[in-house]
Amino acid sequence: MVDVQWKDKSGRMRKGVANLEDISLSGACLQFDQAIPLQTDLRINYPKGELLGKVRYCVYREIGYFLGIEFDPGCRWSARHFKPQHLLDPRRLVIRSIQRASKRAN
């Protein structure tokens, strides 16, 4: 979970909590309980800092709204500063798969 902040159409500062679904060097996907208009500036706060970006997509799925956030130029995510515990590292999956296949072959 991450805290998010943005200004609504009237200029009022809004806050909420979102589920971080995915993150990369240049953007993130958040699951949120409400729609946020495209191009809205958004701030993602985490324990050691913040990420700034714009809403690039907002799609409703059965369980809520999924927001695609493109980070602002010069604002990049780094696993050294913020590594969500629930995110899956595909490299680790491949390594585990290879290790299991090796054990079965022996």
mmCIF file of C-alpha atoms in Angstrom:
data_model
loop_
_atom_site.group_PDB
_atom_site.id
_atom_site.type_symbol
_atom_site.label_atom_id
_atom_site.label_comp_id
_atom_site.label_asym_id
_atom_site.label_seq_id
_atom_site.Cartn_x
_atom_site.Cartn_y
_atom_site.Cartn_z
ATOM 1 C CA MET A 1 0.000 0.000 0.000
ATOM 2 C CA VAL A 2 1.181 3.505 -0.815
ATOM 3 C CA ASP A 3 -0.175 6.948 -0.031
ATOM 4 C CA VAL A 4 -1.150 9.072 -3.015
ATOM 5 C CA GLN A 5 -1.877 12.791 -3.338
ATOM 6 C CA TRP A 6 -3.323 14.831 -6.195
ATOM 7 C CA LYS A 7 -5.354 17.963 -6.841
ATOM 8 C CA ASP A 8 -8.923 17.572 -8.051
ATOM 9 C CA LYS A 9 -10.492 19.732 -10.769
ATOM 10 C CA SER A 10 -11.286 22.478 -8.254
ATOM 11 C CA GLY A 11 -7.637 22.612 -7.100
ATOM 12 C CA ARG A 12 -8.350 20.945 -3.750
ATOM 13 C CA MET A 13 -5.629 18.605 -2.468
ATOM 14 C CA ARG A 14 -6.882 15.021 -2.235
ATOM 15 C CA LYS A 15 -5.324 12.025 -0.491
ATOM 16 C CA GLY A 16 -5.871 8.297 -0.612
ATOM 17 C CA VAL A 17 -4.303 4.906 -0.199
ATOM 18 C CA ALA A 18 -3.654 2.711 -3.223
ATOM 19 C CA ASN A 19 -2.433 -0.819 -3.770
ATOM 20 C CA LEU A 20 0.790 -0.839 -5.752
ATOM 21 C CA GLU A 21 0.191 -3.471 -8.432
ATOM 22 C CA ASP A 22 3.361 -3.009 -10.453
ATOM 23 C CA ILE A 23 6.342 -0.692 -10.672
ATOM 24 C CA SER A 24 9.182 -0.110 -13.120
ATOM 25 C CA LEU A 25 11.928 2.456 -13.637
ATOM 26 C CA SER A 26 9.553 4.809 -15.438
ATOM 27 C CA GLY A 27 6.081 4.171 -14.056
ATOM 28 C CA ALA A 28 3.675 2.270 -11.861
ATOM 29 C CA CYS A 29 0.228 0.716 -11.821
ATOM 30 C CA LEU A 30 -1.968 1.477 -8.822
ATOM 31 C CA GLN A 31 -5.261 -0.094 -7.807
ATOM 32 C CA PHE A 32 -7.475 2.609 -6.364
ATOM 33 C CA ASP A 33 -11.068 3.010 -5.185
ATOM 34 C CA GLN A 34 -11.906 5.952 -7.425
ATOM 35 C CA ALA A 35 -11.207 7.292 -10.894
ATOM 36 C CA ILE A 36 -8.648 10.048 -11.346
ATOM 37 C CA PRO A 37 -8.716 12.046 -14.605
ATOM 38 C CA LEU A 38 -6.022 11.500 -17.224
ATOM 39 C CA GLN A 39 -3.040 13.873 -17.097
ATOM 40 C CA THR A 40 -3.583 14.553 -13.371
ATOM 41 C CA ASP A 41 -0.316 15.116 -11.501
ATOM 42 C CA LEU A 42 0.025 12.514 -8.759
ATOM 43 C CA ARG A 43 2.462 12.027 -5.880
ATOM 44 C CA ILE A 44 3.197 8.527 -4.557
ATOM 45 C CA ASN A 45 4.601 8.641 -1.031
ATOM 46 C CA TYR A 46 6.558 5.772 0.478
ATOM 47 C CA PRO A 47 8.611 5.546 3.700
ATOM 48 C CA LYS A 48 11.876 6.930 2.287
ATOM 49 C CA GLY A 49 10.638 9.339 -0.347
ATOM 50 C CA GLU A 50 8.189 10.064 -3.118
ATOM 51 C CA LEU A 51 7.598 9.491 -6.807
ATOM 52 C CA LEU A 52 5.969 12.127 -9.012
ATOM 53 C CA GLY A 53 4.070 11.402 -12.172
ATOM 54 C CA LYS A 54 0.955 11.780 -14.300
ATOM 55 C CA VAL A 55 -2.065 9.540 -14.738
ATOM 56 C CA ARG A 56 -1.804 8.017 -18.232
ATOM 57 C CA TYR A 57 -4.687 5.562 -17.983
ATOM 58 C CA CYS A 58 -7.552 4.876 -15.621
ATOM 59 C CA VAL A 59 -9.518 1.676 -16.224
ATOM 60 C CA TYR A 60 -12.245 0.131 -14.097
ATOM 61 C CA ARG A 61 -11.980 -3.615 -13.455
ATOM 62 C CA GLU A 62 -14.147 -5.750 -11.166
ATOM 63 C CA ILE A 63 -12.257 -4.760 -8.030
ATOM 64 C CA GLY A 64 -11.560 -1.085 -8.592
ATOM 65 C CA TYR A 65 -9.765 1.411 -10.793
ATOM 66 C CA PHE A 66 -6.327 0.690 -12.195
ATOM 67 C CA LEU A 67 -4.223 3.789 -12.745
ATOM 68 C CA GLY A 68 -1.193 3.846 -14.994
ATOM 69 C CA ILE A 69 1.282 6.409 -13.709
ATOM 70 C CA GLU A 70 4.153 7.682 -15.840
ATOM 71 C CA PHE A 71 6.903 9.133 -13.666
ATOM 72 C CA ASP A 72 8.037 12.686 -14.351
ATOM 73 C CA PRO A 73 11.361 13.201 -16.173
ATOM 74 C CA GLY A 74 14.189 12.781 -13.695
ATOM 75 C CA CYS A 75 11.965 10.824 -11.299
ATOM 76 C CA ARG A 76 12.857 7.143 -11.386
ATOM 77 C CA TRP A 77 12.053 4.276 -9.085
ATOM 78 C CA SER A 78 14.954 2.351 -7.603
ATOM 79 C CA ALA A 79 14.740 -0.916 -5.671
ATOM 80 C CA ARG A 80 17.495 0.451 -3.408
ATOM 81 C CA HIS A 81 15.126 3.143 -2.119
ATOM 82 C CA PHE A 82 11.797 1.335 -2.230
ATOM 83 C CA LYS A 83 11.291 -2.385 -2.743
ATOM 84 C CA PRO A 84 7.697 -3.456 -2.151
ATOM 85 C CA GLN A 85 7.680 -6.862 -0.475
ATOM 86 C CA HIS A 86 4.769 -8.267 -2.466
ATOM 87 C CA LEU A 87 6.193 -7.636 -5.929
ATOM 88 C CA LEU A 88 7.447 -10.648 -7.814
ATOM 89 C CA ASP A 89 10.927 -10.626 -9.342
ATOM 90 C CA PRO A 90 10.737 -12.678 -12.568
ATOM 91 C CA ARG A 91 14.462 -13.416 -12.423
ATOM 92 C CA ARG A 92 13.983 -15.232 -9.124
ATOM 93 C CA LEU A 93 11.174 -17.299 -10.646
ATOM 94 C CA VAL A 94 13.384 -18.382 -13.540
ATOM 95 C CA ILE A 95 16.225 -19.318 -11.180
ATOM 96 C CA ARG A 96 13.867 -21.384 -8.978
ATOM 97 C CA SER A 97 12.453 -23.107 -12.036
ATOM 98 C CA ILE A 98 15.914 -24.043 -13.267
ATOM 99 C CA GLN A 99 16.914 -25.295 -9.830
ATOM 100 C CA ARG A 100 13.792 -27.502 -9.565
ATOM 101 C CA ALA A 101 14.346 -28.898 -13.054
ATOM 102 C CA SER A 102 17.970 -29.717 -12.158
ATOM 103 C CA LYS A 103 16.904 -31.568 -9.003
ATOM 104 C CA ARG A 104 14.338 -33.617 -10.937
ATOM 105 C CA ALA A 105 16.912 -34.503 -13.597
ATOM 106 C CA ASN A 106 19.386 -35.787 -10.982
#
